[in-house]
Short mmCIF file of C-alpha atoms and ligand atoms in Angstrom, two decimals:
data_model
loop_
_atom_site.label_atom_id
_atom_site.label_comp_id
_atom_site.label_asym_id
_atom_site.label_seq_id
_atom_site.Cartn_x
_atom_site.Cartn_y
_atom_site.Cartn_z
CA MET A 309 -13.45 46.23 36.81
CA ARG A 310 -13.60 49.96 36.46
CA ARG A 311 -10.90 52.45 37.44
CA LEU A 312 -11.32 56.21 37.55
CA ASP A 313 -9.40 56.53 34.26
CA ASP A 314 -12.03 54.47 32.48
CA TRP A 315 -14.63 57.24 32.68
CA ASP A 316 -14.74 59.13 29.37
CA ALA A 317 -13.27 62.62 29.80
CA THR A 318 -15.44 64.32 27.18
CA ARG A 319 -18.56 62.89 28.75
CA LEU A 320 -17.58 63.99 32.25
CA GLU A 321 -16.76 67.53 30.98
CA GLY A 322 -20.17 67.64 29.30
CA LEU A 323 -22.00 66.56 32.45
CA ALA A 324 -20.14 69.09 34.60
CA ASP A 325 -20.90 71.89 32.10
CA GLN A 326 -24.56 70.97 31.97
CA TYR A 327 -25.28 70.20 35.63
CA ASP A 328 -22.60 72.22 37.46
CA THR A 329 -20.31 70.94 40.22
CA PRO A 330 -19.88 69.36 42.71
CA LEU A 331 -21.78 66.61 40.94
CA TYR A 332 -22.21 62.94 41.68
CA VAL A 333 -22.43 60.81 38.53
CA ILE A 334 -23.95 57.32 38.82
CA ASP A 335 -23.72 54.82 35.99
CA ARG A 336 -26.80 52.61 36.22
CA GLU A 337 -25.42 50.07 33.76
CA ARG A 338 -22.39 49.59 35.99
CA VAL A 339 -24.66 48.96 39.00
CA ARG A 340 -26.46 46.24 37.06
CA GLU A 341 -23.17 44.73 35.82
CA ASN A 342 -21.69 44.63 39.31
CA LEU A 343 -24.75 42.85 40.68
CA ARG A 344 -24.95 40.37 37.83
CA ARG A 345 -21.26 39.53 38.15
CA PHE A 346 -21.61 39.07 41.90
CA ARG A 347 -24.72 36.93 41.58
CA ASP A 348 -23.26 34.79 38.80
CA ALA A 349 -20.17 34.01 40.88
CA VAL A 350 -22.14 33.21 44.01
CA GLU A 351 -24.66 31.11 42.10
CA SER A 352 -21.84 29.06 40.54
CA ALA A 353 -20.34 28.21 43.93
CA LEU A 354 -23.38 27.70 46.16
CA PRO A 355 -26.68 25.87 45.80
CA ASN A 356 -29.62 28.26 45.62
CA PRO A 357 -28.06 31.31 47.30
CA ARG A 358 -29.71 34.70 47.61
CA VAL A 359 -27.99 38.03 47.05
CA MET A 360 -29.58 41.23 48.30
CA TYR A 361 -28.39 44.82 47.90
CA ALA A 362 -27.63 46.63 51.17
CA ALA A 363 -29.39 49.91 50.46
CA LYS A 364 -27.42 52.15 52.78
CA ALA A 365 -24.42 52.31 50.42
CA ASN A 366 -26.53 54.45 48.08
CA THR A 367 -30.29 54.89 48.50
CA GLY A 368 -30.75 57.18 45.51
CA PRO A 369 -33.54 56.18 43.14
CA ALA A 370 -31.04 55.68 40.30
CA VAL A 371 -29.29 52.89 42.19
CA LEU A 372 -32.34 51.30 43.82
CA GLU A 373 -34.18 51.12 40.51
CA ALA A 374 -31.15 49.67 38.72
CA VAL A 375 -30.88 47.02 41.47
CA LEU A 376 -34.55 46.10 41.07
CA GLU A 377 -34.10 45.91 37.27
CA THR A 378 -31.76 42.96 37.85
CA GLY A 379 -34.37 41.18 39.98
CA THR A 380 -32.30 41.66 43.13
CA GLU A 381 -34.00 42.26 46.46
CA ILE A 382 -33.09 44.93 49.00
CA GLU A 383 -31.82 44.91 52.57
CA CYS A 384 -32.74 48.00 54.58
CA ALA A 385 -31.38 49.16 57.92
CA ALA A 386 -33.82 51.96 58.71
CA ARG A 387 -37.43 53.00 58.17
CA GLY A 388 -36.42 55.56 55.56
CA GLU A 389 -34.58 52.93 53.56
CA LEU A 390 -37.68 50.68 53.61
CA GLN A 391 -39.79 53.59 52.38
CA ARG A 392 -37.37 54.47 49.62
CA ALA A 393 -37.00 50.86 48.49
CA ILE A 394 -40.80 50.66 48.22
CA ALA A 395 -40.92 53.99 46.37
CA ALA A 396 -38.37 52.61 43.91
CA GLY A 397 -40.68 49.68 43.21
CA ALA A 398 -39.62 46.97 45.68
CA GLU A 399 -42.34 44.55 46.72
CA PRO A 400 -42.60 44.97 50.54
CA ASP A 401 -42.83 41.22 51.07
CA THR A 402 -39.30 40.83 49.67
CA LEU A 403 -37.70 43.36 52.00
CA ARG A 404 -35.33 42.57 54.82
CA TYR A 405 -35.24 45.04 57.70
CA THR A 406 -32.07 44.94 59.81
CA ALA A 407 -32.88 46.84 62.99
CA VAL A 408 -29.81 48.23 64.77
CA ASN A 409 -30.87 50.10 67.90
CA PRO A 410 -34.07 51.05 66.07
CA PRO A 411 -35.98 54.21 66.96
CA ALA A 412 -39.58 53.54 68.05
CA ALA A 413 -40.95 55.08 64.86
CA ASP A 414 -38.89 52.67 62.76
CA LEU A 415 -40.26 49.65 64.62
CA ASP A 416 -43.82 51.01 64.42
CA TYR A 417 -43.42 51.37 60.67
CA ALA A 418 -41.89 47.92 60.15
CA VAL A 419 -44.58 46.21 62.25
CA GLU A 420 -47.32 48.05 60.38
CA LEU A 421 -45.74 47.14 57.03
CA ALA A 422 -45.40 43.49 58.05
CA SER A 423 -49.09 43.30 59.00
CA ASP A 424 -49.94 43.67 55.30
CA HIS A 425 -46.77 41.97 54.06
CA PRO A 426 -46.11 38.93 56.25
CA GLU A 427 -43.09 37.78 54.22
CA LEU A 428 -41.06 40.77 55.38
CA THR A 429 -38.30 39.66 57.74
CA VAL A 430 -36.97 41.66 60.68
CA THR A 431 -33.40 41.00 61.80
CA ALA A 432 -32.31 42.21 65.22
CA GLY A 433 -29.23 41.87 67.37
CA ALA A 434 -30.53 42.54 70.89
CA ARG A 435 -33.08 40.72 73.03
CA ASP A 436 -34.48 44.11 73.92
CA THR A 437 -35.32 44.81 70.27
CA PHE A 438 -37.25 41.54 70.04
CA ASP A 439 -39.15 42.49 73.20
CA ARG A 440 -40.03 45.83 71.63
CA LEU A 441 -41.32 44.01 68.54
CA ALA A 442 -43.43 41.70 70.74
CA GLU A 443 -44.82 44.68 72.64
CA ARG A 444 -46.15 45.94 69.31
CA GLY A 445 -47.97 42.64 68.76
CA TYR A 446 -45.42 41.38 66.23
CA ASP A 447 -45.05 37.62 65.98
CA GLY A 448 -43.88 37.34 62.37
CA ARG A 449 -40.64 36.45 60.63
CA VAL A 450 -37.42 37.25 62.49
CA ALA A 451 -33.72 36.54 62.15
CA VAL A 452 -31.10 36.78 64.89
CA ARG A 453 -28.08 38.94 64.25
CA VAL A 454 -25.08 37.32 65.87
CA ASN A 455 -21.81 38.83 67.00
CA PRO A 456 -19.13 36.31 66.07
CA GLY A 457 -16.45 38.20 67.98
CA ILE A 458 -14.35 38.68 64.84
CA GLY A 459 -14.35 41.84 62.76
CA THR A 460 -12.77 42.45 59.38
CA GLY A 461 -12.43 45.36 57.04
CA HIS A 462 -10.55 48.37 55.86
CA HIS A 463 -10.95 50.48 58.99
CA GLU A 464 -11.76 49.90 62.64
CA LYS A 465 -14.87 52.07 62.31
CA VAL A 466 -16.48 49.56 59.93
CA ALA A 467 -15.37 46.27 61.52
CA THR A 468 -18.78 45.56 63.04
CA GLY A 469 -18.16 41.85 63.69
CA LYS A 470 -16.48 42.36 67.04
CA ASP A 471 -18.17 45.59 68.09
CA ALA A 472 -20.50 44.87 71.00
CA LYS A 473 -23.08 47.22 69.47
CA PHE A 474 -23.88 44.68 66.78
CA GLY A 475 -25.45 41.31 67.35
CA ILE A 476 -26.03 38.90 70.17
CA PRO A 477 -22.81 37.41 71.59
CA ALA A 478 -22.15 34.03 69.99
CA GLU A 479 -22.34 32.05 73.25
CA GLU A 480 -25.87 33.35 73.97
CA VAL A 481 -27.27 32.71 70.51
CA PRO A 482 -28.58 29.10 70.89
CA ALA A 483 -30.59 29.96 74.01
CA VAL A 484 -31.86 33.26 72.61
CA ALA A 485 -32.86 31.54 69.37
CA ALA A 486 -34.79 28.88 71.28
CA ASP A 487 -36.66 31.58 73.15
CA LEU A 488 -37.38 33.51 69.94
CA ALA A 489 -38.63 30.38 68.17
CA GLU A 490 -41.42 30.21 70.74
CA ARG A 491 -42.45 33.84 70.33
CA PHE A 492 -41.89 34.53 66.63
CA GLU A 493 -41.44 32.76 63.33
CA LEU A 494 -37.67 32.35 63.54
CA VAL A 495 -36.37 31.98 60.00
CA GLY A 496 -32.72 32.90 59.96
CA LEU A 497 -29.39 33.82 61.43
CA HIS A 498 -27.47 36.90 60.32
CA ALA A 499 -23.99 38.35 60.70
CA HIS A 500 -22.33 41.27 58.97
CA VAL A 501 -18.73 41.25 60.08
CA GLY A 502 -16.87 43.95 58.23
CA SER A 503 -16.52 46.09 55.17
CA GLY A 504 -14.04 46.77 52.41
CA VAL A 505 -12.68 43.21 52.40
CA LEU A 506 -10.10 42.57 49.64
CA HIS A 507 -7.95 39.49 48.98
CA ASP A 508 -5.57 40.25 51.86
CA ASP A 509 -8.48 40.23 54.31
CA LEU A 510 -10.15 37.19 52.85
CA ASP A 511 -8.63 34.70 55.30
CA ASP A 512 -9.97 36.67 58.26
CA HIS A 513 -13.31 37.22 56.60
CA CYS A 514 -13.70 33.51 55.85
CA ARG A 515 -12.75 32.63 59.43
CA ALA A 516 -15.59 34.86 60.59
CA ILE A 517 -17.93 33.17 58.12
CA GLU A 518 -16.82 29.77 59.40
CA THR A 519 -17.54 30.86 62.97
CA VAL A 520 -21.03 32.00 62.01
CA ALA A 521 -21.71 28.79 60.05
CA ASP A 522 -20.57 26.69 63.04
CA LEU A 523 -22.82 28.72 65.27
CA ALA A 524 -25.73 28.18 62.87
CA ARG A 525 -25.20 24.39 63.03
CA GLU A 526 -24.92 24.47 66.82
CA THR A 527 -28.02 26.63 67.14
CA ALA A 528 -30.01 24.45 64.75
CA ALA A 529 -29.13 21.38 66.82
CA HIS A 530 -30.14 23.17 70.02
CA LEU A 531 -33.48 24.20 68.50
CA ALA A 532 -34.15 20.60 67.44
CA ASP A 533 -33.32 19.42 70.99
CA THR A 534 -35.70 21.91 72.56
CA PRO A 535 -39.26 20.57 72.13
CA ALA A 536 -40.95 23.90 72.91
CA THR A 537 -39.48 25.41 69.74
CA GLY A 538 -41.46 23.05 67.53
CA VAL A 539 -38.33 22.42 65.43
CA ASP A 540 -38.21 18.67 64.81
CA ALA A 541 -34.81 18.44 63.07
CA PRO A 542 -31.75 20.68 62.68
CA ALA A 543 -32.44 20.87 58.94
CA ALA A 544 -35.81 22.46 59.69
CA ALA A 545 -34.40 25.14 61.97
CA PHE A 546 -33.53 27.91 59.53
CA GLU A 547 -34.66 29.06 56.12
CA PHE A 548 -31.47 31.08 55.66
CA VAL A 549 -28.15 32.08 57.15
CA ASP A 550 -27.09 35.55 56.02
CA PHE A 551 -23.39 36.34 56.05
CA GLY A 552 -23.81 40.06 55.34
CA GLY A 553 -21.85 42.21 52.93
CA GLY A 554 -18.37 43.61 53.24
CA PHE A 555 -16.95 42.87 49.79
CA GLY A 556 -14.42 45.52 48.88
CA VAL A 557 -13.37 47.42 45.79
CA PRO A 558 -9.83 48.61 45.02
CA TYR A 559 -9.60 52.27 46.00
CA ARG A 560 -5.82 52.44 45.49
CA PRO A 561 -4.22 51.93 42.08
CA ASP A 562 -2.02 49.10 43.41
CA GLU A 563 -4.93 47.13 44.86
CA ALA A 564 -6.36 44.27 42.83
CA PRO A 565 -10.09 43.83 42.38
CA LEU A 566 -11.71 40.83 44.01
CA ASP A 567 -11.69 37.72 41.86
CA LEU A 568 -15.30 36.86 42.55
CA SER A 569 -15.03 33.22 41.54
CA VAL A 570 -12.27 32.80 44.15
CA VAL A 571 -14.29 34.73 46.72
CA ALA A 572 -17.41 32.66 46.08
CA GLU A 573 -15.46 29.38 46.33
CA ARG A 574 -13.80 30.49 49.55
CA VAL A 575 -17.13 31.57 51.04
CA ALA A 576 -18.73 28.26 50.03
CA ALA A 577 -15.85 26.32 51.64
CA ALA A 578 -16.08 28.38 54.82
CA VAL A 579 -19.83 27.85 55.06
CA GLY A 580 -19.56 24.08 54.61
CA GLU A 581 -22.65 21.91 54.85
CA LEU A 582 -25.59 24.04 55.85
CA PRO A 583 -29.22 22.95 55.57
CA ALA A 584 -30.29 26.53 54.90
CA ARG A 585 -30.05 29.04 52.08
CA VAL A 586 -26.86 31.10 52.09
CA GLU A 587 -27.47 34.82 51.75
CA LEU A 588 -25.10 37.70 51.09
CA GLU A 589 -25.86 41.42 51.04
CA PRO A 590 -23.21 43.50 49.31
CA GLY A 591 -23.56 47.28 49.37
CA ARG A 592 -20.24 48.89 48.51
CA TYR A 593 -19.36 46.30 45.86
CA VAL A 594 -22.52 47.17 43.92
CA ALA A 595 -22.35 50.95 43.99
CA ALA A 596 -18.78 52.14 44.61
CA ASP A 597 -17.21 52.07 41.15
CA ALA A 598 -20.53 52.98 39.53
CA GLY A 599 -20.06 56.50 40.86
CA THR A 600 -17.66 59.37 40.50
CA LEU A 601 -17.68 62.83 42.07
CA LEU A 602 -16.93 65.77 39.77
CA THR A 603 -15.49 68.94 41.23
CA ARG A 604 -13.97 72.16 39.87
CA VAL A 605 -10.68 73.74 40.87
CA ASN A 606 -11.24 77.12 42.57
CA THR A 607 -7.71 77.95 43.63
CA VAL A 608 -4.18 76.77 42.97
CA LYS A 609 -1.51 77.77 45.47
CA GLU A 610 2.14 76.89 45.11
CA THR A 611 3.88 76.38 48.44
CA PRO A 612 7.40 75.16 49.19
CA GLU A 613 6.00 71.75 50.24
CA THR A 614 3.29 71.05 47.70
CA THR A 615 0.75 72.44 45.27
CA VAL A 616 -2.41 73.20 47.24
CA VAL A 617 -5.49 72.70 45.09
CA GLY A 618 -8.80 74.08 46.33
CA VAL A 619 -11.92 72.51 44.83
CA ASP A 620 -15.65 73.10 45.20
CA ALA A 621 -16.34 69.69 46.79
CA SER A 622 -15.42 69.18 50.44
CA LEU A 623 -15.80 66.78 53.32
CA ALA A 624 -19.43 67.88 53.31
CA THR A 625 -19.76 66.34 49.84
CA LEU A 626 -17.62 63.22 50.40
CA VAL A 627 -16.59 62.54 53.98
CA ARG A 628 -14.85 59.17 53.59
CA PRO A 629 -11.29 60.56 53.48
CA ALA A 630 -11.90 62.61 56.65
CA MET A 631 -13.95 59.99 58.48
CA PHE A 632 -12.26 56.71 57.51
CA ASP A 633 -8.85 57.97 56.30
CA ALA A 634 -10.07 56.56 53.00
CA TYR A 635 -7.99 56.77 49.85
CA HIS A 636 -9.88 57.94 46.74
CA ALA A 637 -8.26 58.26 43.32
CA VAL A 638 -8.28 61.84 42.00
CA ARG A 639 -7.92 62.61 38.30
CA ASN A 640 -7.50 65.87 36.46
CA VAL A 641 -10.05 65.39 33.70
CA SER A 642 -9.20 68.70 31.99
CA GLY A 643 -5.42 68.52 31.87
CA ALA A 644 -4.48 64.89 31.47
CA ASP A 645 -1.49 65.66 29.23
CA ARG A 646 0.12 68.24 31.54
CA GLU A 647 3.22 67.52 33.57
CA THR A 648 2.64 65.77 36.88
CA VAL A 649 2.98 67.66 40.15
CA SER A 650 2.61 66.60 43.75
CA ALA A 651 -0.69 68.05 44.94
CA SER A 652 -2.87 68.31 47.99
CA VAL A 653 -6.55 68.61 47.07
CA GLY A 654 -9.13 69.90 49.53
CA GLY A 655 -12.36 71.80 49.87
CA PRO A 656 -13.57 75.08 51.38
CA CYS A 657 -14.26 73.79 54.93
CA CYS A 658 -12.33 75.31 57.83
CA THR A 659 -10.77 72.13 59.14
CA SER A 660 -7.53 70.47 58.18
CA ALA A 661 -9.53 67.24 57.80
CA ASP A 662 -11.02 68.70 54.62
CA VAL A 663 -8.56 67.10 52.19
CA PHE A 664 -9.21 64.44 49.59
CA CYS A 665 -5.52 63.68 49.16
CA THR A 666 -2.07 64.97 50.07
CA ASP A 667 1.18 64.70 48.11
CA ARG A 668 -0.64 63.00 45.30
CA PRO A 669 0.74 62.97 41.73
CA LEU A 670 -1.72 64.93 39.62
CA ALA A 671 -1.59 66.49 36.14
CA ALA A 672 -0.73 70.12 37.00
CA PRO A 673 -4.07 71.66 37.96
CA GLU A 674 -5.19 75.10 36.82
CA ARG A 675 -8.08 77.18 38.02
CA GLY A 676 -11.30 75.98 36.36
CA ASP A 677 -10.06 72.43 35.73
CA LEU A 678 -12.46 69.58 36.29
CA LEU A 679 -11.29 66.90 38.73
CA ALA A 680 -12.95 63.51 39.23
CA VAL A 681 -12.87 61.50 42.45
CA GLY A 682 -13.15 57.74 42.01
CA ASN A 683 -15.29 55.08 43.70
CA ALA A 684 -17.69 57.71 44.98
CA GLY A 685 -20.86 55.70 44.34
CA ALA A 686 -20.96 54.04 47.77
CA TYR A 687 -21.12 55.94 51.07
CA GLY A 688 -20.59 59.20 49.17
CA TYR A 689 -23.86 61.07 48.73
CA GLU A 690 -25.28 58.98 51.60
CA LEU A 691 -22.91 60.61 54.09
CA ALA A 692 -23.04 64.12 52.63
CA SER A 693 -23.89 67.01 54.94
CA ARG A 694 -24.60 70.73 54.79
CA PHE A 695 -21.56 71.71 56.87
CA HIS A 696 -20.63 75.35 56.18
CA SER A 697 -24.15 75.96 54.87
CA GLN A 698 -23.32 74.15 51.67
CA PRO A 699 -26.37 72.91 49.75
CA LEU A 700 -26.24 69.18 49.00
CA PRO A 701 -24.82 68.38 45.54
CA ALA A 702 -26.78 67.03 42.60
CA GLU A 703 -26.64 63.43 41.40
CA VAL A 704 -27.00 62.65 37.73
CA ALA A 705 -27.66 59.11 36.52
CA VAL A 706 -26.24 57.96 33.21
CA ASP A 707 -27.42 54.87 31.40
CA GLY A 708 -25.87 54.30 28.00
CA ASP A 709 -26.14 57.64 26.17
CA GLU A 710 -28.86 58.96 28.46
CA ALA A 711 -28.31 61.28 31.41
CA ARG A 712 -30.92 62.38 33.91
CA VAL A 713 -30.69 64.28 37.19
CA ARG A 714 -32.18 62.04 39.89
CA ARG A 715 -31.27 64.23 42.87
CA GLU A 716 -31.46 67.96 42.23
CA ARG A 717 -28.82 70.27 43.58
CA GLU A 718 -30.10 71.98 46.71
CA THR A 719 -30.48 75.74 46.86
CA MET A 720 -29.99 78.00 49.88
CA ALA A 721 -33.79 77.95 50.24
CA ASP A 722 -33.55 74.18 50.82
CA VAL A 723 -30.82 74.65 53.39
CA THR A 724 -32.89 77.14 55.43
CA ARG A 725 -36.32 75.67 54.67
CA LEU A 726 -36.98 74.46 58.20
CA GLU A 727 -35.70 77.53 60.02
CA ARG A 728 -38.30 79.63 61.88
CA ASP A 729 -38.39 83.16 63.33
C1 LIG B 204 -23.69 48.02 55.74
C2 LIG B 204 -24.29 46.67 55.71
C3 LIG B 204 -24.10 45.83 54.61
C4 LIG B 204 -23.28 46.21 53.40
O1 LIG B 204 -21.95 46.42 53.71
P1 LIG B 204 -20.90 46.68 52.54
O2 LIG B 204 -19.61 46.73 53.22
O3 LIG B 204 -21.28 47.98 51.92
O4 LIG B 204 -21.02 45.55 51.58
C5 LIG B 204 -24.71 44.60 54.62
N1 LIG B 204 -25.47 44.21 55.67
C6 LIG B 204 -25.69 45.00 56.74
C7 LIG B 204 -26.55 44.53 57.84
C8 LIG B 204 -25.10 46.25 56.80
O5 LIG B 204 -25.31 47.02 57.88
#
């Protein structure tokens, strides 16, 4: 596993000098390694599983292309993600589109895409969404997103498994599936129950998986008992059951990384006998530790309570601390050998939520120092904004000794480009 300290200081200084800050750095080799490790573990524990990358963790071309280089397919949750996966080289027939309260334009696009690429699968978690697909003449491959009534994860805002917004309530699923089997090509069941799951959350997560697997068996039996569905045996009901993503990475220094062989065994045990392919779609696990955010110190202010360190990144660059109370490691790349002080690091936004950390031990920062923020590869750039008229940062991709900017730094002209007199 990779901690923030494992990034080479000289290299990070060089990238910051060349490409300016704030700067996202993505290591493509690490993306590939994470996926291979995940796939190897899952393939050792389960017969013929399928792992997809959940694109929304990082839809930059550097990550999507690295994912495709490993032969991994992509799960998309919006029209734009489908378009970017295709632009990165994904074969449209391999794409999975998970439609959560989809805008009309997203459904139009997906239906149009599926007319030329009938292997594309649309997953939805509301009867209404299936009706909207049917209204567009769609009768292709669908999967039902279920709400198992159990959510897991590092923060209530990501525990989707019990949030009524996501999925069809478990008790309604057999009947809804029977109805869908008559109107579409029903191929799967799907649940994504949480995010940021580490070993401590594994019991809960596996209970949710068990619930979904039980529901899949119950639904398959119901489909086989309902002649109008055309399903003649439970084993013929589903091509796959997708248990979503949610696999965590250690953000804090005292957290242990997931032992993937344990995770895969536990997942396999929770799934039990299932006459369908098991699918998983990690996002964070693939991209998080492949990325770091580089930022320069603008200001150092000593106060009676703490050392206040102002940097050029902010909650507009990386919102996870402000939005999810997320912990991110912060390292002083320039002054590693200085004495340690207790520091609060934040950006130039006028809200007290704009802090990356408070009372954190940090090698005494000086103006001009380069700081690195760890695990910034997932839900970092993706959630960036232009708050305070700040242009979006650049993202540079490294791969071995190579470095290439894959998302240019915005200019003020980009920020105001759509404004009119
Ligand atoms: C966000 C999401 C994922 C990935 O979640 P991670 O916690 O990043 O692994 C997988 N599937 C669906 C449907 C999602 O919405």
